[in-house]
Tab-separated table of C-alpha atoms and ligand atoms in Angstrom:
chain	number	residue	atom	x	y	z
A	111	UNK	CA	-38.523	9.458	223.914
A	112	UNK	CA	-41.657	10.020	225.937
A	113	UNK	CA	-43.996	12.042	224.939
A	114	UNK	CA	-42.424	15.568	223.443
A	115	UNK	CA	-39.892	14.910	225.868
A	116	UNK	CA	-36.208	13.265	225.404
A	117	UNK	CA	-35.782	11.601	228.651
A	118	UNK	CA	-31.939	11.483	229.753
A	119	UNK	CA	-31.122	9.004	232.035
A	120	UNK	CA	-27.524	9.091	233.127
A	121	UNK	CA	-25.291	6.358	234.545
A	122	UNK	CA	-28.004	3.418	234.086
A	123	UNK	CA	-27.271	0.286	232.337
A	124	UNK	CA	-29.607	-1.565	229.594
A	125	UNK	CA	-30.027	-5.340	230.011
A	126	UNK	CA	-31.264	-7.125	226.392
A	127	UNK	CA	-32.699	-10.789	226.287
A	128	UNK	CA	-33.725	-12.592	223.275
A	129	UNK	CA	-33.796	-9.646	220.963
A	130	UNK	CA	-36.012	-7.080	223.542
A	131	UNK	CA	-35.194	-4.795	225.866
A	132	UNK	CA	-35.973	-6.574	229.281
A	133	UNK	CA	-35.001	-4.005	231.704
A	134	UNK	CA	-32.809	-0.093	232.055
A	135	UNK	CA	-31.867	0.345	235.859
A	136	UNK	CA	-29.276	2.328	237.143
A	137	UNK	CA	-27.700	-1.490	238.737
A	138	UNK	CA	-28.628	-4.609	236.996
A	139	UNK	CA	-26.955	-8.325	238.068
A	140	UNK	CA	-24.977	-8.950	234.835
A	141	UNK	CA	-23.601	-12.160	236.309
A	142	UNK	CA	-25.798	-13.920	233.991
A	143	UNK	CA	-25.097	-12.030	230.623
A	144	UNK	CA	-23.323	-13.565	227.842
A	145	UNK	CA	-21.656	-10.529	226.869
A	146	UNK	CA	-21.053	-7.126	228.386
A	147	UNK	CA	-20.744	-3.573	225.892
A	148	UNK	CA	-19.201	-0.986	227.920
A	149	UNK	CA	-20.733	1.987	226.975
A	150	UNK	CA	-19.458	4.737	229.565
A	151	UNK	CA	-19.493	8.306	228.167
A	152	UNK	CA	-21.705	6.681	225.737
A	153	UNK	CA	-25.373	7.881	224.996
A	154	UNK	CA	-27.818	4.654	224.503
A	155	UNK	CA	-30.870	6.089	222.212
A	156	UNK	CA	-33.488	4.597	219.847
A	157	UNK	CA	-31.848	3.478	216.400
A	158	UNK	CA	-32.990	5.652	213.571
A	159	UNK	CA	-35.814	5.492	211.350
A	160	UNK	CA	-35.582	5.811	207.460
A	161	UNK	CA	-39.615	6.141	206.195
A	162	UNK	CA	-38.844	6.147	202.764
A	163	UNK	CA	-35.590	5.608	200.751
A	164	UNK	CA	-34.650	3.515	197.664
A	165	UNK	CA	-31.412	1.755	198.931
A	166	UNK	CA	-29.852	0.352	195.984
A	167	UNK	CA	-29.734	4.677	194.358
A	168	UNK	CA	-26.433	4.975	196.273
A	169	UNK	CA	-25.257	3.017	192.919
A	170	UNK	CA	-26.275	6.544	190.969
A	171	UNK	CA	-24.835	8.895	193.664
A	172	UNK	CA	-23.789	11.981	191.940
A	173	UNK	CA	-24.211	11.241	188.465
A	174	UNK	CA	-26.883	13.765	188.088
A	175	UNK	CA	-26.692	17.251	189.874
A	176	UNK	CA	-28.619	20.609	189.484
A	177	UNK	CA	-30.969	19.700	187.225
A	178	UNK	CA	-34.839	20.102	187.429
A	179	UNK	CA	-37.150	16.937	188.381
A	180	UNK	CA	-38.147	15.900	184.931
A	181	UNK	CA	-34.644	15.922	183.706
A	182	UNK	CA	-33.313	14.473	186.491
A	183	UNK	CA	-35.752	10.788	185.654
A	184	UNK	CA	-36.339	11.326	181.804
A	185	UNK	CA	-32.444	11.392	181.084
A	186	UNK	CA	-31.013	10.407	183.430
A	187	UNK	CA	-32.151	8.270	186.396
A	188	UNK	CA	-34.692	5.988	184.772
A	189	UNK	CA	-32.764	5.149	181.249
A	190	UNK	CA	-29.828	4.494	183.816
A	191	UNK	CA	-32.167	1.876	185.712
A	192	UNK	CA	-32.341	-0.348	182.450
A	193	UNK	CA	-28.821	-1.301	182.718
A	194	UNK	CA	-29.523	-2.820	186.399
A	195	UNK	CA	-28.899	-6.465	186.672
A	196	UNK	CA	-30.330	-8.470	190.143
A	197	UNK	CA	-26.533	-8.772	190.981
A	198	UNK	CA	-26.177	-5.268	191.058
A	199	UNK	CA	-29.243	-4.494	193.146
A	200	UNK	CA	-27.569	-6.792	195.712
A	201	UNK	CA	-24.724	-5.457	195.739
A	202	UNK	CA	-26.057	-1.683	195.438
A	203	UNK	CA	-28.244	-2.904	198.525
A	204	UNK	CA	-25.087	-3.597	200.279
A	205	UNK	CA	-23.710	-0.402	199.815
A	206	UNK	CA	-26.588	1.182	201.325
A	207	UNK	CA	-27.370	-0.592	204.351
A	208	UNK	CA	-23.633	-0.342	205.299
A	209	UNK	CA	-23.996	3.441	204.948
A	210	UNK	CA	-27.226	3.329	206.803
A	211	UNK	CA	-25.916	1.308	209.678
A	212	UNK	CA	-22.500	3.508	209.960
A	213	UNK	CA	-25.235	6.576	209.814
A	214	UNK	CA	-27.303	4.924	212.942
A	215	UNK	CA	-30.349	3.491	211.005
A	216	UNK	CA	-31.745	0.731	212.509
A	217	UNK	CA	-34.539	0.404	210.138
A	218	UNK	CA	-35.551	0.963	206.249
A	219	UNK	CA	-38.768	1.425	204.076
A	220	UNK	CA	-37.540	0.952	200.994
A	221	UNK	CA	-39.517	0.975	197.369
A	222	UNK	CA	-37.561	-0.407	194.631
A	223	UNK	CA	-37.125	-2.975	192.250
A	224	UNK	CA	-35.837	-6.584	192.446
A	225	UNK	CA	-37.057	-6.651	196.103
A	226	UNK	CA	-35.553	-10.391	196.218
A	227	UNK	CA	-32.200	-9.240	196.153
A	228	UNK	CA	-32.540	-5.901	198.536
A	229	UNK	CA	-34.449	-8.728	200.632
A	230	UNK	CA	-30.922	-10.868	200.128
A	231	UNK	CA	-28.830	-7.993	201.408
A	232	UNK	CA	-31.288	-6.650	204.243
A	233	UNK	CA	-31.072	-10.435	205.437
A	234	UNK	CA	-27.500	-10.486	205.542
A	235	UNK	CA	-27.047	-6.996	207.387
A	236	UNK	CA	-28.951	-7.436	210.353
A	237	UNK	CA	-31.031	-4.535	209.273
A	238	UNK	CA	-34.909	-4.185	210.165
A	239	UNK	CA	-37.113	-3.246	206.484
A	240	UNK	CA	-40.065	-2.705	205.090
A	241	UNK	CA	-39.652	-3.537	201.772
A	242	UNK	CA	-41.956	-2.634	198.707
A	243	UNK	CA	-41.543	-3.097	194.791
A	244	UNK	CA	-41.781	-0.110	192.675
A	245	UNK	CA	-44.966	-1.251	190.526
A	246	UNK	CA	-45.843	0.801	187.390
A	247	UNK	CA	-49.111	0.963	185.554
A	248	UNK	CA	-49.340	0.247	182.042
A	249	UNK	CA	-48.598	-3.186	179.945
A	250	UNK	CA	-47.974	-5.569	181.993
A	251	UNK	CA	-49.413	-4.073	184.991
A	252	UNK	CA	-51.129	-7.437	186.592
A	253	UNK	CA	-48.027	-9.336	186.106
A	254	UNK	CA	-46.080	-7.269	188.107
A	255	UNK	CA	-48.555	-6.882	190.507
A	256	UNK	CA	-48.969	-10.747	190.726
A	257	UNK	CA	-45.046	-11.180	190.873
A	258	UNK	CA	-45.370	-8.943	193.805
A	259	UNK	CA	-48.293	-10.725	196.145
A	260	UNK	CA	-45.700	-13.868	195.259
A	261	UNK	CA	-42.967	-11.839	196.997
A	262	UNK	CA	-45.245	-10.738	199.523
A	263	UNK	CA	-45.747	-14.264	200.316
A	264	UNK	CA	-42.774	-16.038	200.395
A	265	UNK	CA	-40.645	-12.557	202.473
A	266	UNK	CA	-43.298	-11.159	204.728
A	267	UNK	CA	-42.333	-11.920	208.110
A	268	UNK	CA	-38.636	-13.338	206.945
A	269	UNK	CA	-35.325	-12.621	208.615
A	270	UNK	CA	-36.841	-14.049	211.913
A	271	UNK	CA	-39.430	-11.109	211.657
A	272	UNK	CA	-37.214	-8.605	210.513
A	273	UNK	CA	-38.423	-7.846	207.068
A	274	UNK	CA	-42.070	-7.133	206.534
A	275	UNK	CA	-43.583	-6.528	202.312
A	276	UNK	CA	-46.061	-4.067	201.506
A	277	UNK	CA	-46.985	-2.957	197.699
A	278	UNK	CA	-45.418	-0.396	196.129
A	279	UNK	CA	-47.687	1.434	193.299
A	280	UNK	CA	-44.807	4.289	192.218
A	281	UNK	CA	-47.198	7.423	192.290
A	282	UNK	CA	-50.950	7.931	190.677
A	283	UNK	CA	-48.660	9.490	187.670
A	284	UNK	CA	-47.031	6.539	186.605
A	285	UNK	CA	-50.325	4.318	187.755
A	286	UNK	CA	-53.595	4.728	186.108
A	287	UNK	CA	-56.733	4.940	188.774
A	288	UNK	CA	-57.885	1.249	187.730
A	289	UNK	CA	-54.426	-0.258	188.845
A	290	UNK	CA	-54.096	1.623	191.993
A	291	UNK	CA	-57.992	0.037	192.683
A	292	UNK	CA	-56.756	-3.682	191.550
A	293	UNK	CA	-53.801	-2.815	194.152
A	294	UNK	CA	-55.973	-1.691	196.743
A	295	UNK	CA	-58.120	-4.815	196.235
A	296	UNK	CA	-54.873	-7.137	196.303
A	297	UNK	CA	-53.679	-5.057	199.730
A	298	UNK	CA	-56.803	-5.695	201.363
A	299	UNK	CA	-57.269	-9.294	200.327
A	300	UNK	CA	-53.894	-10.478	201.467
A	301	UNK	CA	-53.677	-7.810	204.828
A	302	UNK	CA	-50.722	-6.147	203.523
A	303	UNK	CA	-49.917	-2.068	203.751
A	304	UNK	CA	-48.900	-0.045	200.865
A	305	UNK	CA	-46.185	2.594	200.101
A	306	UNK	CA	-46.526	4.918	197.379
A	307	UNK	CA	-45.310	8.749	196.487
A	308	UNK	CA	-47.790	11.120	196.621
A	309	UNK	CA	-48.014	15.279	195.622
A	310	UNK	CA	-43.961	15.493	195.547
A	311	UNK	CA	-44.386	18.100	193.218
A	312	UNK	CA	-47.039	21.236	192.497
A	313	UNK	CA	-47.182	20.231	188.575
A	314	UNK	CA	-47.707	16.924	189.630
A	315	UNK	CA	-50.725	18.083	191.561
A	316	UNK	CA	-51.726	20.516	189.364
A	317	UNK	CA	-52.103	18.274	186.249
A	318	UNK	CA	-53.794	15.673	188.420
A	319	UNK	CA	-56.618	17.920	188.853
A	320	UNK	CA	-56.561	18.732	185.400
A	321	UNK	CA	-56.881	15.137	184.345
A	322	UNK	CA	-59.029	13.672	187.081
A	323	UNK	CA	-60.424	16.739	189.262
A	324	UNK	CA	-58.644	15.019	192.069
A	325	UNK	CA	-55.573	15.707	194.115
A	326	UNK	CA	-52.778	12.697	194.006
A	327	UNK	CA	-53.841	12.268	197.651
A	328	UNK	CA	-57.554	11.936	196.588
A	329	UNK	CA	-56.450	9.733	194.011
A	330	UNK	CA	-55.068	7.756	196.099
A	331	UNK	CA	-58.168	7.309	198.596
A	332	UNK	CA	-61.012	7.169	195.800
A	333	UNK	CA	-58.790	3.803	194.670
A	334	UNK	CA	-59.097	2.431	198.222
A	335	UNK	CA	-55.252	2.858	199.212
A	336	UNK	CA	-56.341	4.555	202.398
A	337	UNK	CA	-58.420	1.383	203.442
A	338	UNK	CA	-55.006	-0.408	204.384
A	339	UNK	CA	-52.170	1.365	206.254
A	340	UNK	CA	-50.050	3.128	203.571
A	341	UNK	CA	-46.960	4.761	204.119
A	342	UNK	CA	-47.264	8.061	201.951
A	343	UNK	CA	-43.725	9.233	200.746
A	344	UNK	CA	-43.019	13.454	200.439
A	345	UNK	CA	-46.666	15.097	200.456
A	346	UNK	CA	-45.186	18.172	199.633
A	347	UNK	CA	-48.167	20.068	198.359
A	348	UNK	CA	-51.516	18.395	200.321
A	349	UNK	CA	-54.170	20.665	199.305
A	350	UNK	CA	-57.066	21.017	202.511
A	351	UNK	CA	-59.264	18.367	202.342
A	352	UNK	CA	-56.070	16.731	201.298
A	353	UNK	CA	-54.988	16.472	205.564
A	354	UNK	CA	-58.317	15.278	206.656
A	355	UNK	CA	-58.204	12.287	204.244
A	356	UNK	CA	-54.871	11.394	205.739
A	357	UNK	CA	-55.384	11.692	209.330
A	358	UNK	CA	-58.490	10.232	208.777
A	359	UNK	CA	-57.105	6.868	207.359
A	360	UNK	CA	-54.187	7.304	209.771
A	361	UNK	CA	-51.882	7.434	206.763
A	362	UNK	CA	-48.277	8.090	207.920
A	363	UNK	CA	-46.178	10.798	205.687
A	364	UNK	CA	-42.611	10.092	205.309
A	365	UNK	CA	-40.640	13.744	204.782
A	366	UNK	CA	-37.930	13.628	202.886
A	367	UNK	CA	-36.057	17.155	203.351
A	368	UNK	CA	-33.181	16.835	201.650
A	369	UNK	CA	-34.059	15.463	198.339
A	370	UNK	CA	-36.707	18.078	198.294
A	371	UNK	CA	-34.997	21.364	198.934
A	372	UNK	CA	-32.030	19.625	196.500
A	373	UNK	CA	-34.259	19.205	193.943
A	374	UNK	CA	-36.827	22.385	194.359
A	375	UNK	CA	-39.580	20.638	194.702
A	376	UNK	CA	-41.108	21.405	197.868
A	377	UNK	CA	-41.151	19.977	201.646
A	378	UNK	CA	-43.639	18.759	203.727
A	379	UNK	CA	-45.349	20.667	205.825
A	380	UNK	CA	-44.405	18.971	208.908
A	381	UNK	CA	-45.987	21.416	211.294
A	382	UNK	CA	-49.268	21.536	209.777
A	383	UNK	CA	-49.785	17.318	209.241
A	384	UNK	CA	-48.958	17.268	212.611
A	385	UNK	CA	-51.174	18.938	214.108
A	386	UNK	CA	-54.140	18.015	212.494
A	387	UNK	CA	-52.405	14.607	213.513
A	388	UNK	CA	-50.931	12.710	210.775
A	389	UNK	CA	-47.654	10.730	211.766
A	390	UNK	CA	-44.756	12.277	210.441
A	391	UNK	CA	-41.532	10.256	209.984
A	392	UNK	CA	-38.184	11.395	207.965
A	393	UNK	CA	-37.391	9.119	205.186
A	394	UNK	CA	-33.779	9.841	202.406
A	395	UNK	CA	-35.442	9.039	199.885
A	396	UNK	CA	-32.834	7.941	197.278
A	397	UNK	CA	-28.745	8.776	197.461
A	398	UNK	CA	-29.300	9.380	194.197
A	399	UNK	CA	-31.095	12.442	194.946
A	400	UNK	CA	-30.240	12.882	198.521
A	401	UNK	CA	-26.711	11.689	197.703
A	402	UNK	CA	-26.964	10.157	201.388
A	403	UNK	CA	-28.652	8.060	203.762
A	404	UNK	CA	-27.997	10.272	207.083
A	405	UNK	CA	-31.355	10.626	208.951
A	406	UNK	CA	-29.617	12.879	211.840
A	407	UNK	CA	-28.921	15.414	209.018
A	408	UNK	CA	-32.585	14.931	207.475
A	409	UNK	CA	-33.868	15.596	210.864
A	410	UNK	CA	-31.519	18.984	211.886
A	411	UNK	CA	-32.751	20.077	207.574
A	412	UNK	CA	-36.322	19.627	208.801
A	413	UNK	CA	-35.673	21.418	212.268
A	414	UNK	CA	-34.194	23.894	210.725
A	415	UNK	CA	-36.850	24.454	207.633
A	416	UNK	CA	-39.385	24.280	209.888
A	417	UNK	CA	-38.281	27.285	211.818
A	418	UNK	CA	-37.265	28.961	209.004
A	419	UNK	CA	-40.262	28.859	207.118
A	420	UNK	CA	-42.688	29.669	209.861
A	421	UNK	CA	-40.236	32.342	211.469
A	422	UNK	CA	-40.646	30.937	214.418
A	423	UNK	CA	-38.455	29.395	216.697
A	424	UNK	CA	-40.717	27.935	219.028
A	425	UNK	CA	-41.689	25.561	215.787
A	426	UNK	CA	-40.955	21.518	216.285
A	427	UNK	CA	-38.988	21.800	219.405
A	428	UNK	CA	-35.619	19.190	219.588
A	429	UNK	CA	-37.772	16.177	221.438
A	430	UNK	CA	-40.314	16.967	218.800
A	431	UNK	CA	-38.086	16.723	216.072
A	432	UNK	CA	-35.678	13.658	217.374
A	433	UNK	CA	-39.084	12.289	217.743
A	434	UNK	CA	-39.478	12.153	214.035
A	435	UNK	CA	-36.380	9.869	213.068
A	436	UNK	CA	-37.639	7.510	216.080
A	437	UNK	CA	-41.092	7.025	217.791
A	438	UNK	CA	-42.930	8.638	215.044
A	439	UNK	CA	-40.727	7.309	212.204
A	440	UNK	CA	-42.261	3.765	213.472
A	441	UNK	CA	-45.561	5.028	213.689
A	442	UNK	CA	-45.356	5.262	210.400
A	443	UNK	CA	-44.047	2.008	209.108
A	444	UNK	CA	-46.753	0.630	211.453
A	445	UNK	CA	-43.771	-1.026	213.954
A	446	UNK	CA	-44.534	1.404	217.082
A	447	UNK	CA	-45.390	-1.215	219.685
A	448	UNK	CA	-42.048	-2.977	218.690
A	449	UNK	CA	-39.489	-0.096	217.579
A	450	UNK	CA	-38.929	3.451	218.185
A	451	UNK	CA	-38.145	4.011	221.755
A	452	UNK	CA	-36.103	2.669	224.855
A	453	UNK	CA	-38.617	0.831	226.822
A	454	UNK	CA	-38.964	-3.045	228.321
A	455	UNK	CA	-40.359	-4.966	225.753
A	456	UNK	CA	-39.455	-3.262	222.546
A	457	UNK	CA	-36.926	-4.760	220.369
A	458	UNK	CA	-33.388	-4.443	220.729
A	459	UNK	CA	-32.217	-1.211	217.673
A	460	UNK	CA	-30.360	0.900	219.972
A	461	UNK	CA	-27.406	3.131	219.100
A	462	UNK	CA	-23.970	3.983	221.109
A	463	UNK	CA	-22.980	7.226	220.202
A	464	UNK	CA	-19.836	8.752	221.693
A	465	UNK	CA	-19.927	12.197	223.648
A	466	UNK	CA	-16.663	12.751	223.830
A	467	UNK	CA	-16.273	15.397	221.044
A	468	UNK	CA	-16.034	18.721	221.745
A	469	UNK	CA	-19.206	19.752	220.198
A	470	UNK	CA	-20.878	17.341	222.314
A	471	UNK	CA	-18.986	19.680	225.343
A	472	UNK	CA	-20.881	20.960	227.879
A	473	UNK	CA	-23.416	18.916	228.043
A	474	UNK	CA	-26.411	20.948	229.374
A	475	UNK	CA	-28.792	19.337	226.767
A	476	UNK	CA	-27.610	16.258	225.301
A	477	UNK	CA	-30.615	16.244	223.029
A	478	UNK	CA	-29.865	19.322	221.883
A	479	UNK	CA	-26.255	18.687	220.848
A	480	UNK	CA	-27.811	15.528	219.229
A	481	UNK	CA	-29.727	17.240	217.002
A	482	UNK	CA	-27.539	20.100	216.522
A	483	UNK	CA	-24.182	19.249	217.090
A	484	UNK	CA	-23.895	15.655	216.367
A	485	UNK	CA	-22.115	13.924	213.817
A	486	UNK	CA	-23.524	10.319	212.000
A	487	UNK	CA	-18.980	9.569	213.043
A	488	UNK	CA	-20.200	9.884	216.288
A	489	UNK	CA	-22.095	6.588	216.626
A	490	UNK	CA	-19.915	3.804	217.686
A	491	UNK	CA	-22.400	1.179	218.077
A	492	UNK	CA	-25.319	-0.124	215.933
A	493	UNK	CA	-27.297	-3.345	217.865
A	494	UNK	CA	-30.799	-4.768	216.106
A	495	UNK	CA	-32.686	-7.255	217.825
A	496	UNK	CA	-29.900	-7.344	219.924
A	497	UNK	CA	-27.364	-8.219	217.483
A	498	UNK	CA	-24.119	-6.177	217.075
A	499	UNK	CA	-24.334	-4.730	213.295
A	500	UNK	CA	-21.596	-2.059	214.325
A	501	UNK	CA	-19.015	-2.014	216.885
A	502	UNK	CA	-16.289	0.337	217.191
A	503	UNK	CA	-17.685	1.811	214.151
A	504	UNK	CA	-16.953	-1.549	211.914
A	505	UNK	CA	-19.022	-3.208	210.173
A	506	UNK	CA	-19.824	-6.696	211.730
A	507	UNK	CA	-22.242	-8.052	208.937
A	508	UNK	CA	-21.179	-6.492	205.791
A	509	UNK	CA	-18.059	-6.767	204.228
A	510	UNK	CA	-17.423	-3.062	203.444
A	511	UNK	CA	-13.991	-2.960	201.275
A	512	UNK	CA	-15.765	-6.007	199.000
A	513	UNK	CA	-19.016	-3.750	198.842
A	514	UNK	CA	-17.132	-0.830	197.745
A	515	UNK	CA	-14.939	-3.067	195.134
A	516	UNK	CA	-17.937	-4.279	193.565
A	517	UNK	CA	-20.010	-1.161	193.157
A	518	UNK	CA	-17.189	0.644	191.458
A	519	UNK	CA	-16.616	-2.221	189.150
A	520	UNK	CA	-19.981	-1.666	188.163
A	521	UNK	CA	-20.724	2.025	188.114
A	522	UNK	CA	-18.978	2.738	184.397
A	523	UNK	CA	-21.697	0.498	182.869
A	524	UNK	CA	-24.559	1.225	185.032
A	525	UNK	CA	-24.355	5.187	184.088
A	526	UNK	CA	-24.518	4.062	180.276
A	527	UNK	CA	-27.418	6.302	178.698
A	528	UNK	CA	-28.891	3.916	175.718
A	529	UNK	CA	-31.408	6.735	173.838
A	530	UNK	CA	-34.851	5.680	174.209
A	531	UNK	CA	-34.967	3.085	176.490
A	532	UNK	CA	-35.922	4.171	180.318
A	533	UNK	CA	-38.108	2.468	182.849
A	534	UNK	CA	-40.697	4.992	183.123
A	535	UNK	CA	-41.251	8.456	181.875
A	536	UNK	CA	-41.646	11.569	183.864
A	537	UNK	CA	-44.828	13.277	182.699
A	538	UNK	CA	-44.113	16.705	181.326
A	539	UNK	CA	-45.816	20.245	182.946
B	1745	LIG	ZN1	-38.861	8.195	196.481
């Protein structure tokens, strides 16, 4: 990816050494290498991007359909989320990291709860994160927030550099404005970034300015969230002075088209952050919502809403838009001088994707058919930092058939409804 361009090289070869890319010639002297992947007929590209998802949700995966937001967490999500025990957030990790990998992710923001245990799993895949708890306002507020500079501490820079820890304030309607302040404080004082949702919805922008005569997004920068880099998930409905404030601060937006259009809440408006020049990456957001974690079908949704609702098809271009689930996916998570592209010196997430299929046939634009035509079966092979997560299109790190055991055994009593008890409640219009 250079530029708005996809660059296709053909018939060159990649040579990796200690987790980086060290060269891509069309003849390199493999006499030396420890191991050789033949990748002939293959395409080599940039491993995806996920800006914003909450892994462990696959766990919920189409236990709640076509119902409206407010429904959708008041009775049914977050009462669900009180039956969740740490060994089921490992083991609902699991499940989605092995779907991410098999769907050519390389590497995860996630905001969730129990971070030690999605920390556990992300270890154990191979997978690059950014991992944030989901903090909530209210009782117990500074606790939480202390529990999570103590995670912050011990995981930032774990998994030989492979996880980094922001905070995770939910959204300014489940924080109140002093809390997101004591967060911005903490974020500052310890250098770490933040990740938080922000104007998913019109009521949740419209009552914002009925209770505080601010925008989410201004909520967010009056606390001082903007004075540390802060991954902002959906921005669906960024009012004007909204877009300043965020490219500004340099705030990245994660888009997350699927969940959106699914749910009828709005998508960003990728066209328009851009080019007053915010970063725009795609995140899932949740299975739960999305009811997956493919980032080549969040990326053709976008390409395709994008088009649609400007009427015009000249609108983010395929480069532009493969751009999103790569180099500017990074930008966002703050990783773009390490991830994102195929170039010496970045690390080692690359993909193998077969070309083989016929709707890969003829190949007169391979990006094209990779944003079009592609299929996530298509990717064979799934390296981080080097390291072979997927090969052949098996698992190497997780143990799928165990991972799949596991989360059925538990789904019956995870989707018990107890009335009255929820994690959070979903503010009503
Ligand atoms: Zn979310």
């Amino acid at each position: 990816m250079e530029g708005t361009r996809a660059v296709v090289l053909r018939d060159h070869q990649i040579a990796l050494i200690g987790g980086k890319i060290a060269a891509i010639a069309p003849h390199i002297d493999a006499g030396l290498a420890r191991e050789l992947i033949d990748a002939h007929g293959m395409l080599a590209m940039p491993g995806l991007v996920n800006c914003h998802a909450h892994i462990p949700m696959g766990m919920f995966r189409g236990i709640v359909e076509d119902v409206p937001v407010e429904e959708w967490f008041n009775n049914y999500i977050w009462p669900m989320e009180t039956n969740l025990t740490a060994e089921d957030v490992y083991w609902g990790s699991l499940l989605g990291l092995a779907e991410m990998i098999e769907n050519g992710v390389t590497t995860v923001a996630d905001h969730y709860f129990m971070p030690d245990q999605i920390a556990r799993a992300v270890e154990q895949s191979g997978m690059r994160a950014v991992l944030a708890e989901a903090l909530f306002g209210g009782v117990g507020a500074e606790q939480r927030l202390a529990a999570s500079l103590e995670f912050a501490a011990q995981y930032h820079g774990s998994a030989a550099g492979r996880i980094s820890v922001v905070l995770g304030p939910h959204s300014p309607y489940t924080c109140e404005p002093e809390f997101l302040s004591a967060v911005a404080r903490a974020a500052v004082q310890h250098k770490l970034g933040v990740h938080i949702h922000l104007s998913e919805t019109l009521d949740q922008v419209e009552s914002s300015l009925a209770q505080y005569g601010k925008t989410p997004i201004g909520m967010a920068q009056a606390s001082g969230l903007f004075e540390v880099p802060c991954i902002a998930a959906h921005v669906a409905h960024p009012a004007h002075g909204d877009i300043a404030a965020l490219s500004q601060h340099g705030v990245g937006v994660a888009c997350c088209p699927k969940t959106s259009m699914k749910l009828g809440i709005g998508v960003a408006p990728v066209h328009v952050l851009r080019s007053s020049g915010v970063a725009v990456g795609i995140g899932s957001d949740g299975a739960a919502s999305n009811n997956s974690y493919d980032i080549l079908e969040a990326t053709r949704l976008i390409a395709l809403l994008e088009k649609h609702t400007l009427a015009d098809a000249r609108t983010l271009p395929v480069a532009e838009a493969l751009g999103l689930a790569t180099r500017e996916g990074a930008r966002v998570l703050g990783l773009a001088d390490r991830i994102g592209t195929l170039a010496v010196g970045k690390q080692a997430d690359l993909l193998l994707l077969r070309l083989d299929g016929a709707h890969h046939t003829p190949q007169h634009d391979i990006a094209a058919n990779l944003l079009y035509s592609a299929r996530a079966a298509d990717i064979d092979t799934v390296l981080v930092d080097g390291h072979v997560l997927m090969r052949d299109r098996r698992l190497l790190t997780i143990d799928k058939a165990q991972v799949l055991g596991e989360v059925n055994a538990r789904s019956e009593r995870l989707t018990q409804r107890r009335t009255g008890k929820r994690v959070q409640s979903y503010p009503a219009a």
